[in-house]
Amino acid sequence: EDQVTQSPEALRLQEGESSSLNCSYTVSGLRGLFWYRQDPGKGPEFLFTLYSAGEEKEKERLKATLTKKESFLHITAPKPEDSATYLCAVQAGGGSEKLVFGKGTKLTVNP
Amino acid sequence: ETGVTQTPRHLVMGMTNKKSLKCEQHLGHNAMYWYKQSAKKPLELMFVYNFKEQTENNSVPSRFSPECPNSSHLFLHLHTLQPEDSALYLCASSQDIGNIQYFGAGTRLSVL
C-alpha cells in the first residue's frame, strides 16, 4: 500500500530561521512527488513536482529535493507570509494515477 | 473568472436534508476530482472523472452521488448524511488523468 508520512506535524520558526520539512514515502513505482501549500480556508496550491531521485526545484525561498525514499522542502530565510500547511503527495505508476497525500506540516513563521 | 470555483463555500445541513455541491473549472481541463479533507487526516480521494466518465469511486458511501454533465462542471449530491461526513470537500481538475491537479477553495460542510 502506498504511504506518505510528513514530519514534523507542526513547526514554528522565527523570521529568517531556515529549516526543512520531510516527506517519507513508500510507493510501488514512483511516477511523481508533489508539494502543495494550503492556507486556512483555502484549497491546496501547487508548488512543485519532482519525478526522479536527485531532482531539485526552487521557487523563491523554497527548494524541494527528492531521494528514493523521501523528499525535503527546504525553506530559506522564511517570512511570516510563508506560514501555511505544506502537503506532500505521491503518484504511483502502474495505471492508477491517483495522488496519495500525507497529513501535512503546519508551518508558523513568527515576525 | 479563472481557476476552479466551488459553491457554496459553507453549508450546514441536517441529516435528512438533500443538498448539492458545485464545482466549475475554467482551465480547459479534461479530468475532475472530488476529495474529502477531515481534521488530522490526509486528503481522501472520493471520485475521479475523465472526459465526463467516472473512472474511480474510492469506496464512497452511496449517500454521496457525483455527477459530471461536461468536462467543466462537477457536482456532488448529498443525502441522508451523517455527522462524521462533516469536512472540507475539495474539487480539483487536471489537464488529463495523472497531470498536476489544481484545487478549488472547497466547501466547508457541517452535518447536524
PDB file of C-alpha atoms in Angstrom, chain A residues 9 31 34 36 38 41-44 46 49 51 87 91 96-99 101-103, chain B residues 9 35 37 40-43 45 56 58 88 90 97-105:
ATOM      1  CA  GLU A   9       3.383  17.748  12.193  1.00  0.00           C
ATOM      2  CA  ARG A  31       5.615   8.447 -11.081  1.00  0.00           C
ATOM      3  CA  PHE A  34       4.031  16.749  -5.477  1.00  0.00           C
ATOM      4  CA  TYR A  36       1.306  21.810  -2.242  1.00  0.00           C
ATOM      5  CA  GLN A  38      -2.579  25.196   1.836  1.00  0.00           C
ATOM      6  CA  GLY A  41      -9.902  28.258   4.462  1.00  0.00           C
ATOM      7  CA  LYS A  42      -8.395  27.652   1.025  1.00  0.00           C
ATOM      8  CA  GLY A  43      -7.644  24.746  -1.244  1.00  0.00           C
ATOM      9  CA  PRO A  44      -4.130  23.390  -1.797  1.00  0.00           C
ATOM     10  CA  PHE A  46       0.510  23.594  -6.343  1.00  0.00           C
ATOM     11  CA  THR A  49       6.526  18.227  -8.972  1.00  0.00           C
ATOM     12  CA  TYR A  51       9.987  12.919 -10.864  1.00  0.00           C
ATOM     13  CA  LEU A  87       1.232  18.945   1.826  1.00  0.00           C
ATOM     14  CA  GLN A  91       1.630   9.387  -7.554  1.00  0.00           C
ATOM     15  CA  SER A  96      -3.762   4.201 -11.032  1.00  0.00           C
ATOM     16  CA  GLU A  97      -2.516   7.774 -11.379  1.00  0.00           C
ATOM     17  CA  LYS A  98      -4.178   8.849  -8.146  1.00  0.00           C
ATOM     18  CA  LEU A  99      -2.415  11.042  -5.582  1.00  0.00           C
ATOM     19  CA  PHE A 101      -1.384  12.610   0.380  1.00  0.00           C
ATOM     20  CA  GLY A 102       0.385  12.964   3.708  1.00  0.00           C
ATOM     21  CA  LYS A 103      -1.239  14.725   6.651  1.00  0.00           C
TER      22      LYS A 103
ATOM     23  CA  ARG B   9     -18.240  27.912   0.397  1.00  0.00           C
ATOM     24  CA  TYR B  35     -11.666  14.956  -2.288  1.00  0.00           C
ATOM     25  CA  GLN B  37     -10.404  16.690   3.923  1.00  0.00           C
ATOM     26  CA  LYS B  40      -5.934  15.388  11.321  1.00  0.00           C
ATOM     27  CA  LYS B  41      -6.379  13.174   8.235  1.00  0.00           C
ATOM     28  CA  PRO B  42      -4.817  13.239   4.779  1.00  0.00           C
ATOM     29  CA  LEU B  43      -6.877  14.266   1.775  1.00  0.00           C
ATOM     30  CA  LEU B  45      -9.837  10.866  -2.958  1.00  0.00           C
ATOM     31  CA  GLU B  56     -12.707   5.895  -9.968  1.00  0.00           C
ATOM     32  CA  ASN B  58     -12.897   5.142  -3.889  1.00  0.00           C
ATOM     33  CA  LEU B  88     -13.957  20.271   3.805  1.00  0.00           C
ATOM     34  CA  LEU B  90     -12.391  19.910  -2.321  1.00  0.00           C
ATOM     35  CA  ILE B  97      -5.506  11.971 -15.592  1.00  0.00           C
ATOM     36  CA  GLY B  98      -2.084  11.936 -13.962  1.00  0.00           C
ATOM     37  CA  ASN B  99      -1.231  15.587 -14.584  1.00  0.00           C
ATOM     38  CA  ILE B 100      -0.869  18.301 -11.955  1.00  0.00           C
ATOM     39  CA  GLN B 101      -4.126  18.837 -10.072  1.00  0.00           C
ATOM     40  CA  TYR B 102      -5.412  22.330  -9.335  1.00  0.00           C
ATOM     41  CA  PHE B 103      -7.780  22.745  -6.428  1.00  0.00           C
ATOM     42  CA  GLY B 104     -10.745  24.941  -5.622  1.00  0.00           C
ATOM     43  CA  ALA B 105     -11.181  26.650  -2.260  1.00  0.00           C
TER      44      ALA B 105
END
